[in-house]
Amino acid sequence: MRADTPARTSARVDGDIVTVTVSMSVQWPAPIREVAAQLRHRVTDRVQAITGLTVAEVDIDVPTLLTARPSTPRVR
């Protein structure tokens, strides 16, 4: 996953139960578990508020850690 690739999200609905999958990059050195927990909570709240369905699971995949690139070359 490249730095400019947007996050991808999909959802599976079975009756009134939803399972959500999110794939996204995280900026290093952010605490990945904390970022994932906050996202999981927000996705659950929003999906339930908008649809009225029960979110059973939010799977989060972080395939890439983004790092800031130095503005000047390291080797000259």
PDB file of N, CA, C and O in Angstrom:
ATOM      1  N   MET A   1       0.852  -1.173   0.000  1.00  0.00           N
ATOM      2  CA  MET A   1       0.000   0.000   0.000  1.00  0.00           C
ATOM      3  C   MET A   1       0.896   1.233   0.000  1.00  0.00           C
ATOM      4  O   MET A   1       1.767   1.368   0.841  1.00  0.00           O
ATOM      5  N   ARG A   2       0.681   2.148  -0.931  1.00  0.00           N
ATOM      6  CA  ARG A   2       1.464   3.373  -1.024  1.00  0.00           C
ATOM      7  C   ARG A   2       0.898   4.429  -0.089  1.00  0.00           C
ATOM      8  O   ARG A   2      -0.250   4.352   0.342  1.00  0.00           O
ATOM      9  N   ALA A   3       1.704   5.437   0.197  1.00  0.00           N
ATOM     10  CA  ALA A   3       1.298   6.502   1.115  1.00  0.00           C
ATOM     11  C   ALA A   3       0.063   7.253   0.621  1.00  0.00           C
ATOM     12  O   ALA A   3      -0.748   7.705   1.416  1.00  0.00           O
ATOM     13  N   ASP A   4      -0.098   7.366  -0.691  1.00  0.00           N
ATOM     14  CA  ASP A   4      -1.240   8.114  -1.224  1.00  0.00           C
ATOM     15  C   ASP A   4      -2.455   7.229  -1.509  1.00  0.00           C
ATOM     16  O   ASP A   4      -3.443   7.682  -2.061  1.00  0.00           O
ATOM     17  N   THR A   5      -2.397   5.970  -1.118  1.00  0.00           N
ATOM     18  CA  THR A   5      -3.527   5.063  -1.307  1.00  0.00           C
ATOM     19  C   THR A   5      -4.563   5.322  -0.215  1.00  0.00           C
ATOM     20  O   THR A   5      -4.239   5.307   0.967  1.00  0.00           O
ATOM     21  N   PRO A   6      -5.806   5.589  -0.607  1.00  0.00           N
ATOM     22  CA  PRO A   6      -6.834   5.817   0.414  1.00  0.00           C
ATOM     23  C   PRO A   6      -7.171   4.531   1.180  1.00  0.00           C
ATOM     24  O   PRO A   6      -6.930   3.430   0.693  1.00  0.00           O
ATOM     25  N   ALA A   7      -7.709   4.715   2.361  1.00  0.00           N
ATOM     26  CA  ALA A   7      -8.158   3.565   3.150  1.00  0.00           C
ATOM     27  C   ALA A   7      -9.258   2.836   2.388  1.00  0.00           C
ATOM     28  O   ALA A   7     -10.010   3.438   1.634  1.00  0.00           O
ATOM     29  N   ARG A   8      -9.318   1.520   2.585  1.00  0.00           N
ATOM     30  CA  ARG A   8     -10.370   0.707   1.948  1.00  0.00           C
ATOM     31  C   ARG A   8     -11.243   0.119   3.046  1.00  0.00           C
ATOM     32  O   ARG A   8     -10.739  -0.337   4.073  1.00  0.00           O
ATOM     33  N   THR A   9     -12.530   0.128   2.793  1.00  0.00           N
ATOM     34  CA  THR A   9     -13.487  -0.384   3.767  1.00  0.00           C
ATOM     35  C   THR A   9     -14.508  -1.260   3.058  1.00  0.00           C
ATOM     36  O   THR A   9     -14.949  -0.946   1.954  1.00  0.00           O
ATOM     37  N   SER A  10     -14.876  -2.359   3.700  1.00  0.00           N
ATOM     38  CA  SER A  10     -15.957  -3.189   3.180  1.00  0.00           C
ATOM     39  C   SER A  10     -16.797  -3.651   4.362  1.00  0.00           C
ATOM     40  O   SER A  10     -16.342  -3.652   5.500  1.00  0.00           O
ATOM     41  N   ALA A  11     -18.035  -4.000   4.060  1.00  0.00           N
ATOM     42  CA  ALA A  11     -18.943  -4.465   5.109  1.00  0.00           C
ATOM     43  C   ALA A  11     -19.738  -5.658   4.598  1.00  0.00           C
ATOM     44  O   ALA A  11     -20.083  -5.730   3.417  1.00  0.00           O
ATOM     45  N   ARG A  12     -19.997  -6.596   5.498  1.00  0.00           N
ATOM     46  CA  ARG A  12     -20.838  -7.752   5.187  1.00  0.00           C
ATOM     47  C   ARG A  12     -22.025  -7.700   6.139  1.00  0.00           C
ATOM     48  O   ARG A  12     -21.848  -7.559   7.353  1.00  0.00           O
ATOM     49  N   VAL A  13     -23.206  -7.790   5.577  1.00  0.00           N
ATOM     50  CA  VAL A  13     -24.428  -7.727   6.377  1.00  0.00           C
ATOM     51  C   VAL A  13     -25.120  -9.083   6.312  1.00  0.00           C
ATOM     52  O   VAL A  13     -25.341  -9.636   5.238  1.00  0.00           O
ATOM     53  N   ASP A  14     -25.455  -9.600   7.484  1.00  0.00           N
ATOM     54  CA  ASP A  14     -26.185 -10.860   7.593  1.00  0.00           C
ATOM     55  C   ASP A  14     -27.367 -10.598   8.517  1.00  0.00           C
ATOM     56  O   ASP A  14     -27.206 -10.570   9.737  1.00  0.00           O
ATOM     57  N   GLY A  15     -28.524 -10.363   7.926  1.00  0.00           N
ATOM     58  CA  GLY A  15     -29.701  -9.990   8.725  1.00  0.00           C
ATOM     59  C   GLY A  15     -29.496  -8.599   9.297  1.00  0.00           C
ATOM     60  O   GLY A  15     -29.379  -7.639   8.557  1.00  0.00           O
ATOM     61  N   ASP A  16     -29.444  -8.498  10.628  1.00  0.00           N
ATOM     62  CA  ASP A  16     -29.208  -7.184  11.234  1.00  0.00           C
ATOM     63  C   ASP A  16     -27.825  -7.108  11.889  1.00  0.00           C
ATOM     64  O   ASP A  16     -27.566  -6.261  12.732  1.00  0.00           O
ATOM     65  N   ILE A  17     -26.923  -7.994  11.464  1.00  0.00           N
ATOM     66  CA  ILE A  17     -25.557  -8.035  11.988  1.00  0.00           C
ATOM     67  C   ILE A  17     -24.577  -7.607  10.884  1.00  0.00           C
ATOM     68  O   ILE A  17     -24.658  -8.090   9.759  1.00  0.00           O
ATOM     69  N   VAL A  18     -23.643  -6.706  11.235  1.00  0.00           N
ATOM     70  CA  VAL A  18     -22.666  -6.185  10.279  1.00  0.00           C
ATOM     71  C   VAL A  18     -21.248  -6.547  10.736  1.00  0.00           C
ATOM     72  O   VAL A  18     -20.931  -6.442  11.920  1.00  0.00           O
ATOM     73  N   THR A  19     -20.437  -6.959   9.775  1.00  0.00           N
ATOM     74  CA  THR A  19     -19.008  -7.144   9.998  1.00  0.00           C
ATOM     75  C   THR A  19     -18.286  -6.199   9.050  1.00  0.00           C
ATOM     76  O   THR A  19     -18.564  -6.190   7.847  1.00  0.00           O
ATOM     77  N   VAL A  20     -17.403  -5.370   9.585  1.00  0.00           N
ATOM     78  CA  VAL A  20     -16.707  -4.355   8.799  1.00  0.00           C
ATOM     79  C   VAL A  20     -15.221  -4.698   8.747  1.00  0.00           C
ATOM     80  O   VAL A  20     -14.640  -5.134   9.740  1.00  0.00           O
ATOM     81  N   THR A  21     -14.607  -4.479   7.579  1.00  0.00           N
ATOM     82  CA  THR A  21     -13.172  -4.644   7.409  1.00  0.00           C
ATOM     83  C   THR A  21     -12.600  -3.333   6.893  1.00  0.00           C
ATOM     84  O   THR A  21     -13.131  -2.755   5.941  1.00  0.00           O
ATOM     85  N   VAL A  22     -11.519  -2.860   7.537  1.00  0.00           N
ATOM     86  CA  VAL A  22     -10.862  -1.613   7.144  1.00  0.00           C
ATOM     87  C   VAL A  22      -9.384  -1.913   6.917  1.00  0.00           C
ATOM     88  O   VAL A  22      -8.748  -2.586   7.720  1.00  0.00           O
ATOM     89  N   SER A  23      -8.842  -1.413   5.809  1.00  0.00           N
ATOM     90  CA  SER A  23      -7.409  -1.502   5.531  1.00  0.00           C
ATOM     91  C   SER A  23      -6.907  -0.078   5.361  1.00  0.00           C
ATOM     92  O   SER A  23      -7.425   0.666   4.519  1.00  0.00           O
ATOM     93  N   MET A  24      -5.924   0.325   6.177  1.00  0.00           N
ATOM     94  CA  MET A  24      -5.443   1.708   6.136  1.00  0.00           C
ATOM     95  C   MET A  24      -4.005   1.802   6.608  1.00  0.00           C
ATOM     96  O   MET A  24      -3.513   0.932   7.326  1.00  0.00           O
ATOM     97  N   SER A  25      -3.341   2.858   6.191  1.00  0.00           N
ATOM     98  CA  SER A  25      -1.986   3.141   6.647  1.00  0.00           C
ATOM     99  C   SER A  25      -2.051   3.951   7.930  1.00  0.00           C
ATOM    100  O   SER A  25      -3.034   4.639   8.186  1.00  0.00           O
ATOM    101  N   VAL A  26      -0.984   3.869   8.718  1.00  0.00           N
ATOM    102  CA  VAL A  26      -0.882   4.654   9.951  1.00  0.00           C
ATOM    103  C   VAL A  26       0.448   5.395   9.923  1.00  0.00           C
ATOM    104  O   VAL A  26       1.474   4.837   9.523  1.00  0.00           O
ATOM    105  N   GLN A  27       0.411   6.656  10.333  1.00  0.00           N
ATOM    106  CA  GLN A  27       1.624   7.475  10.377  1.00  0.00           C
ATOM    107  C   GLN A  27       2.482   7.062  11.561  1.00  0.00           C
ATOM    108  O   GLN A  27       2.026   7.081  12.700  1.00  0.00           O
ATOM    109  N   TRP A  28       3.708   6.636  11.287  1.00  0.00           N
ATOM    110  CA  TRP A  28       4.659   6.270  12.344  1.00  0.00           C
ATOM    111  C   TRP A  28       5.142   7.537  13.016  1.00  0.00           C
ATOM    112  O   TRP A  28       5.341   8.521  12.347  1.00  0.00           O
ATOM    113  N   PRO A  29       5.266   7.659  14.321  1.00  0.00           N
ATOM    114  CA  PRO A  29       5.257   6.612  15.331  1.00  0.00           C
ATOM    115  C   PRO A  29       3.968   6.554  16.129  1.00  0.00           C
ATOM    116  O   PRO A  29       3.997   6.286  17.326  1.00  0.00           O
ATOM    117  N   ALA A  30       2.828   6.797  15.512  1.00  0.00           N
ATOM    118  CA  ALA A  30       1.548   6.706  16.225  1.00  0.00           C
ATOM    119  C   ALA A  30       1.385   5.310  16.823  1.00  0.00           C
ATOM    120  O   ALA A  30       1.810   4.320  16.226  1.00  0.00           O
ATOM    121  N   PRO A  31       0.775   5.219  18.004  1.00  0.00           N
ATOM    122  CA  PRO A  31       0.549   3.899  18.623  1.00  0.00           C
ATOM    123  C   PRO A  31      -0.528   3.137  17.844  1.00  0.00           C
ATOM    124  O   PRO A  31      -1.714   3.452  17.928  1.00  0.00           O
ATOM    125  N   ILE A  32      -0.125   2.143  17.108  1.00  0.00           N
ATOM    126  CA  ILE A  32      -1.017   1.452  16.173  1.00  0.00           C
ATOM    127  C   ILE A  32      -2.213   0.829  16.878  1.00  0.00           C
ATOM    128  O   ILE A  32      -3.341   0.941  16.401  1.00  0.00           O
ATOM    129  N   ARG A  33      -2.001   0.205  18.010  1.00  0.00           N
ATOM    130  CA  ARG A  33      -3.134  -0.419  18.731  1.00  0.00           C
ATOM    131  C   ARG A  33      -4.142   0.640  19.173  1.00  0.00           C
ATOM    132  O   ARG A  33      -5.349   0.414  19.126  1.00  0.00           O
ATOM    133  N   GLU A  34      -3.653   1.782  19.612  1.00  0.00           N
ATOM    134  CA  GLU A  34      -4.554   2.859  20.043  1.00  0.00           C
ATOM    135  C   GLU A  34      -5.322   3.436  18.856  1.00  0.00           C
ATOM    136  O   GLU A  34      -6.524   3.679  18.938  1.00  0.00           O
ATOM    137  N   VAL A  35      -4.628   3.648  17.749  1.00  0.00           N
ATOM    138  CA  VAL A  35      -5.286   4.147  16.530  1.00  0.00           C
ATOM    139  C   VAL A  35      -6.369   3.161  16.090  1.00  0.00           C
ATOM    140  O   VAL A  35      -7.498   3.549  15.779  1.00  0.00           O
ATOM    141  N   ALA A  36      -6.038   1.876  16.081  1.00  0.00           N
ATOM    142  CA  ALA A  36      -7.004   0.848  15.674  1.00  0.00           C
ATOM    143  C   ALA A  36      -8.194   0.798  16.626  1.00  0.00           C
ATOM    144  O   ALA A  36      -9.345   0.689  16.185  1.00  0.00           O
ATOM    145  N   ALA A  37      -7.943   0.898  17.925  1.00  0.00           N
ATOM    146  CA  ALA A  37      -9.039   0.864  18.908  1.00  0.00           C
ATOM    147  C   ALA A  37      -9.966   2.067  18.732  1.00  0.00           C
ATOM    148  O   ALA A  37     -11.195   1.925  18.787  1.00  0.00           O
ATOM    149  N   GLN A  38      -9.397   3.245  18.517  1.00  0.00           N
ATOM    150  CA  GLN A  38     -10.215   4.446  18.312  1.00  0.00           C
ATOM    151  C   GLN A  38     -11.040   4.328  17.033  1.00  0.00           C
ATOM    152  O   GLN A  38     -12.222   4.674  17.006  1.00  0.00           O
ATOM    153  N   LEU A  39     -10.412   3.832  15.960  1.00  0.00           N
ATOM    154  CA  LEU A  39     -11.127   3.657  14.701  1.00  0.00           C
ATOM    155  C   LEU A  39     -12.240   2.627  14.847  1.00  0.00           C
ATOM    156  O   LEU A  39     -13.359   2.840  14.380  1.00  0.00           O
ATOM    157  N   ARG A  40     -11.947   1.512  15.508  1.00  0.00           N
ATOM    158  CA  ARG A  40     -12.947   0.460  15.723  1.00  0.00           C
ATOM    159  C   ARG A  40     -14.170   1.022  16.455  1.00  0.00           C
ATOM    160  O   ARG A  40     -15.317   0.782  16.076  1.00  0.00           O
ATOM    161  N   HIS A  41     -13.922   1.803  17.490  1.00  0.00           N
ATOM    162  CA  HIS A  41     -15.003   2.405  18.267  1.00  0.00           C
ATOM    163  C   HIS A  41     -15.821   3.382  17.408  1.00  0.00           C
ATOM    164  O   HIS A  41     -17.053   3.344  17.410  1.00  0.00           O
ATOM    165  N   ARG A  42     -15.134   4.223  16.650  1.00  0.00           N
ATOM    166  CA  ARG A  42     -15.826   5.218  15.823  1.00  0.00           C
ATOM    167  C   ARG A  42     -16.650   4.558  14.712  1.00  0.00           C
ATOM    168  O   ARG A  42     -17.792   4.946  14.459  1.00  0.00           O
ATOM    169  N   VAL A  43     -16.069   3.561  14.052  1.00  0.00           N
ATOM    170  CA  VAL A  43     -16.798   2.858  12.987  1.00  0.00           C
ATOM    171  C   VAL A  43     -18.032   2.175  13.562  1.00  0.00           C
ATOM    172  O   VAL A  43     -19.127   2.267  12.998  1.00  0.00           O
ATOM    173  N   THR A  44     -17.872   1.502  14.683  1.00  0.00           N
ATOM    174  CA  THR A  44     -19.009   0.829  15.328  1.00  0.00           C
ATOM    175  C   THR A  44     -20.117   1.823  15.646  1.00  0.00           C
ATOM    176  O   THR A  44     -21.291   1.589  15.297  1.00  0.00           O
ATOM    177  N   ASP A  45     -19.768   2.929  16.288  1.00  0.00           N
ATOM    178  CA  ASP A  45     -20.770   3.946  16.650  1.00  0.00           C
ATOM    179  C   ASP A  45     -21.487   4.510  15.429  1.00  0.00           C
ATOM    180  O   ASP A  45     -22.711   4.632  15.420  1.00  0.00           O
ATOM    181  N   ARG A  46     -20.709   4.867  14.390  1.00  0.00           N
ATOM    182  CA  ARG A  46     -21.316   5.503  13.210  1.00  0.00           C
ATOM    183  C   ARG A  46     -22.200   4.535  12.424  1.00  0.00           C
ATOM    184  O   ARG A  46     -23.291   4.897  11.996  1.00  0.00           O
ATOM    185  N   VAL A  47     -21.734   3.310  12.223  1.00  0.00           N
ATOM    186  CA  VAL A  47     -22.528   2.332  11.467  1.00  0.00           C
ATOM    187  C   VAL A  47     -23.830   2.049  12.208  1.00  0.00           C
ATOM    188  O   VAL A  47     -24.911   2.024  11.603  1.00  0.00           O
ATOM    189  N   GLN A  48     -23.762   1.859  13.521  1.00  0.00           N
ATOM    190  CA  GLN A  48     -24.976   1.606  14.299  1.00  0.00           C
ATOM    191  C   GLN A  48     -25.907   2.813  14.268  1.00  0.00           C
ATOM    192  O   GLN A  48     -27.130   2.653  14.135  1.00  0.00           O
ATOM    193  N   ALA A  49     -25.363   4.035  14.381  1.00  0.00           N
ATOM    194  CA  ALA A  49     -26.199   5.240  14.376  1.00  0.00           C
ATOM    195  C   ALA A  49     -26.872   5.458  13.019  1.00  0.00           C
ATOM    196  O   ALA A  49     -28.046   5.829  12.954  1.00  0.00           O
ATOM    197  N   ILE A  50     -26.135   5.209  11.948  1.00  0.00           N
ATOM    198  CA  ILE A  50     -26.675   5.465  10.608  1.00  0.00           C
ATOM    199  C   ILE A  50     -27.639   4.377  10.157  1.00  0.00           C
ATOM    200  O   ILE A  50     -28.665   4.660   9.546  1.00  0.00           O
ATOM    201  N   THR A  51     -27.322   3.108  10.462  1.00  0.00           N
ATOM    202  CA  THR A  51     -28.111   1.998   9.919  1.00  0.00           C
ATOM    203  C   THR A  51     -29.065   1.360  10.916  1.00  0.00           C
ATOM    204  O   THR A  51     -30.010   0.694  10.514  1.00  0.00           O
ATOM    205  N   GLY A  52     -28.777   1.504  12.208  1.00  0.00           N
ATOM    206  CA  GLY A  52     -29.572   0.823  13.220  1.00  0.00           C
ATOM    207  C   GLY A  52     -29.219  -0.647  13.353  1.00  0.00           C
ATOM    208  O   GLY A  52     -29.837  -1.378  14.125  1.00  0.00           O
ATOM    209  N   LEU A  53     -28.206  -1.109  12.604  1.00  0.00           N
ATOM    210  CA  LEU A  53     -27.784  -2.497  12.656  1.00  0.00           C
ATOM    211  C   LEU A  53     -26.752  -2.694  13.754  1.00  0.00           C
ATOM    212  O   LEU A  53     -26.129  -1.745  14.215  1.00  0.00           O
ATOM    213  N   THR A  54     -26.545  -3.935  14.160  1.00  0.00           N
ATOM    214  CA  THR A  54     -25.564  -4.269  15.183  1.00  0.00           C
ATOM    215  C   THR A  54     -24.236  -4.609  14.523  1.00  0.00           C
ATOM    216  O   THR A  54     -24.181  -5.456  13.629  1.00  0.00           O
ATOM    217  N   VAL A  55     -23.174  -3.941  14.962  1.00  0.00           N
ATOM    218  CA  VAL A  55     -21.840  -4.229  14.443  1.00  0.00           C
ATOM    219  C   VAL A  55     -21.219  -5.302  15.328  1.00  0.00           C
ATOM    220  O   VAL A  55     -20.943  -5.075  16.503  1.00  0.00           O
ATOM    221  N   ALA A  56     -21.018  -6.480  14.750  1.00  0.00           N
ATOM    222  CA  ALA A  56     -20.472  -7.602  15.504  1.00  0.00           C
ATOM    223  C   ALA A  56     -18.954  -7.545  15.569  1.00  0.00           C
ATOM    224  O   ALA A  56     -18.357  -7.980  16.547  1.00  0.00           O
ATOM    225  N   GLU A  57     -18.341  -6.991  14.517  1.00  0.00           N
ATOM    226  CA  GLU A  57     -16.884  -7.034  14.442  1.00  0.00           C
ATOM    227  C   GLU A  57     -16.383  -5.957  13.493  1.00  0.00           C
ATOM    228  O   GLU A  57     -17.006  -5.687  12.466  1.00  0.00           O
ATOM    229  N   VAL A  58     -15.243  -5.340  13.848  1.00  0.00           N
ATOM    230  CA  VAL A  58     -14.547  -4.419  12.957  1.00  0.00           C
ATOM    231  C   VAL A  58     -13.102  -4.902  12.891  1.00  0.00           C
ATOM    232  O   VAL A  58     -12.360  -4.795  13.860  1.00  0.00           O
ATOM    233  N   ASP A  59     -12.729  -5.474  11.752  1.00  0.00           N
ATOM    234  CA  ASP A  59     -11.364  -5.952  11.541  1.00  0.00           C
ATOM    235  C   ASP A  59     -10.558  -4.833  10.904  1.00  0.00           C
ATOM    236  O   ASP A  59     -10.997  -4.232   9.916  1.00  0.00           O
ATOM    237  N   ILE A  60      -9.381  -4.554  11.465  1.00  0.00           N
ATOM    238  CA  ILE A  60      -8.546  -3.477  10.956  1.00  0.00           C
ATOM    239  C   ILE A  60      -7.199  -4.047  10.546  1.00  0.00           C
ATOM    240  O   ILE A  60      -6.522  -4.706  11.333  1.00  0.00           O
ATOM    241  N   ASP A  61      -6.830  -3.772   9.296  1.00  0.00           N
ATOM    242  CA  ASP A  61      -5.555  -4.208   8.742  1.00  0.00           C
ATOM    243  C   ASP A  61      -4.698  -2.959   8.509  1.00  0.00           C
ATOM    244  O   ASP A  61      -5.169  -1.990   7.905  1.00  0.00           O
ATOM    245  N   VAL A  62      -3.462  -2.977   9.024  1.00  0.00           N
ATOM    246  CA  VAL A  62      -2.532  -1.858   8.825  1.00  0.00           C
ATOM    247  C   VAL A  62      -1.325  -2.419   8.075  1.00  0.00           C
ATOM    248  O   VAL A  62      -0.346  -2.857   8.682  1.00  0.00           O
ATOM    249  N   PRO A  63      -1.393  -2.424   6.729  1.00  0.00           N
ATOM    250  CA  PRO A  63      -0.308  -3.016   5.955  1.00  0.00           C
ATOM    251  C   PRO A  63       0.922  -2.111   5.817  1.00  0.00           C
ATOM    252  O   PRO A  63       1.997  -2.592   5.477  1.00  0.00           O
ATOM    253  N   THR A  64       0.756  -0.798   6.086  1.00  0.00           N
ATOM    254  CA  THR A  64       1.849   0.141   5.867  1.00  0.00           C
ATOM    255  C   THR A  64       1.950   1.148   6.997  1.00  0.00           C
ATOM    256  O   THR A  64       0.937   1.686   7.440  1.00  0.00           O
ATOM    257  N   LEU A  65       3.175   1.386   7.432  1.00  0.00           N
ATOM    258  CA  LEU A  65       3.448   2.479   8.358  1.00  0.00           C
ATOM    259  C   LEU A  65       4.087   3.595   7.549  1.00  0.00           C
ATOM    260  O   LEU A  65       5.092   3.386   6.867  1.00  0.00           O
ATOM    261  N   LEU A  66       3.487   4.770   7.610  1.00  0.00           N
ATOM    262  CA  LEU A  66       3.994   5.914   6.855  1.00  0.00           C
ATOM    263  C   LEU A  66       5.010   6.671   7.697  1.00  0.00           C
ATOM    264  O   LEU A  66       4.798   6.894   8.889  1.00  0.00           O
ATOM    265  N   THR A  67       6.106   7.043   7.080  1.00  0.00           N
ATOM    266  CA  THR A  67       7.116   7.837   7.767  1.00  0.00           C
ATOM    267  C   THR A  67       7.318   9.133   7.009  1.00  0.00           C
ATOM    268  O   THR A  67       7.154   9.183   5.791  1.00  0.00           O
ATOM    269  N   ALA A  68       7.673  10.172   7.739  1.00  0.00           N
ATOM    270  CA  ALA A  68       7.953  11.452   7.097  1.00  0.00           C
ATOM    271  C   ALA A  68       9.280  11.320   6.351  1.00  0.00           C
ATOM    272  O   ALA A  68      10.247  10.769   6.875  1.00  0.00           O
ATOM    273  N   ARG A  69       9.306  11.818   5.154  1.00  0.00           N
ATOM    274  CA  ARG A  69      10.540  11.784   4.372  1.00  0.00           C
ATOM    275  C   ARG A  69      11.347  13.046   4.664  1.00  0.00           C
ATOM    276  O   ARG A  69      10.779  14.133   4.753  1.00  0.00           O
ATOM    277  N   PRO A  70      12.646  12.911   4.814  1.00  0.00           N
ATOM    278  CA  PRO A  70      13.450  14.098   5.055  1.00  0.00           C
ATOM    279  C   PRO A  70      13.366  15.055   3.866  1.00  0.00           C
ATOM    280  O   PRO A  70      13.290  14.630   2.722  1.00  0.00           O
ATOM    281  N   SER A  71      13.355  16.351   4.154  1.00  0.00           N
ATOM    282  CA  SER A  71      13.223  17.339   3.091  1.00  0.00           C
ATOM    283  C   SER A  71      14.524  17.509   2.306  1.00  0.00           C
ATOM    284  O   SER A  71      14.514  17.979   1.183  1.00  0.00           O
ATOM    285  N   THR A  72      15.644  17.137   2.901  1.00  0.00           N
ATOM    286  CA  THR A  72      16.923  17.205   2.199  1.00  0.00           C
ATOM    287  C   THR A  72      17.490  15.799   2.098  1.00  0.00           C
ATOM    288  O   THR A  72      17.280  14.971   2.970  1.00  0.00           O
ATOM    289  N   PRO A  73      18.217  15.537   1.017  1.00  0.00           N
ATOM    290  CA  PRO A  73      18.807  14.197   0.870  1.00  0.00           C
ATOM    291  C   PRO A  73      19.782  13.887   1.998  1.00  0.00           C
ATOM    292  O   PRO A  73      20.478  14.776   2.481  1.00  0.00           O
ATOM    293  N   ARG A  74      19.843  12.650   2.410  1.00  0.00           N
ATOM    294  CA  ARG A  74      20.735  12.240   3.491  1.00  0.00           C
ATOM    295  C   ARG A  74      22.166  12.068   2.970  1.00  0.00           C
ATOM    296  O   ARG A  74      23.119  12.238   3.707  1.00  0.00           O
ATOM    297  N   VAL A  75      22.296  11.697   1.722  1.00  0.00           N
ATOM    298  CA  VAL A  75      23.614  11.489   1.130  1.00  0.00           C
ATOM    299  C   VAL A  75      23.814  12.521   0.044  1.00  0.00           C
ATOM    300  O   VAL A  75      22.953  12.724  -0.804  1.00  0.00           O
ATOM    301  N   ARG A  76      24.963  13.163   0.059  1.00  0.00           N
ATOM    302  CA  ARG A  76      25.233  14.182  -0.977  1.00  0.00           C
ATOM    303  C   ARG A  76      26.425  13.799  -1.788  1.00  0.00           C
ATOM    304  O   ARG A  76      27.297  13.168  -1.442  1.00  0.00           O
TER     305      ARG A  76
END
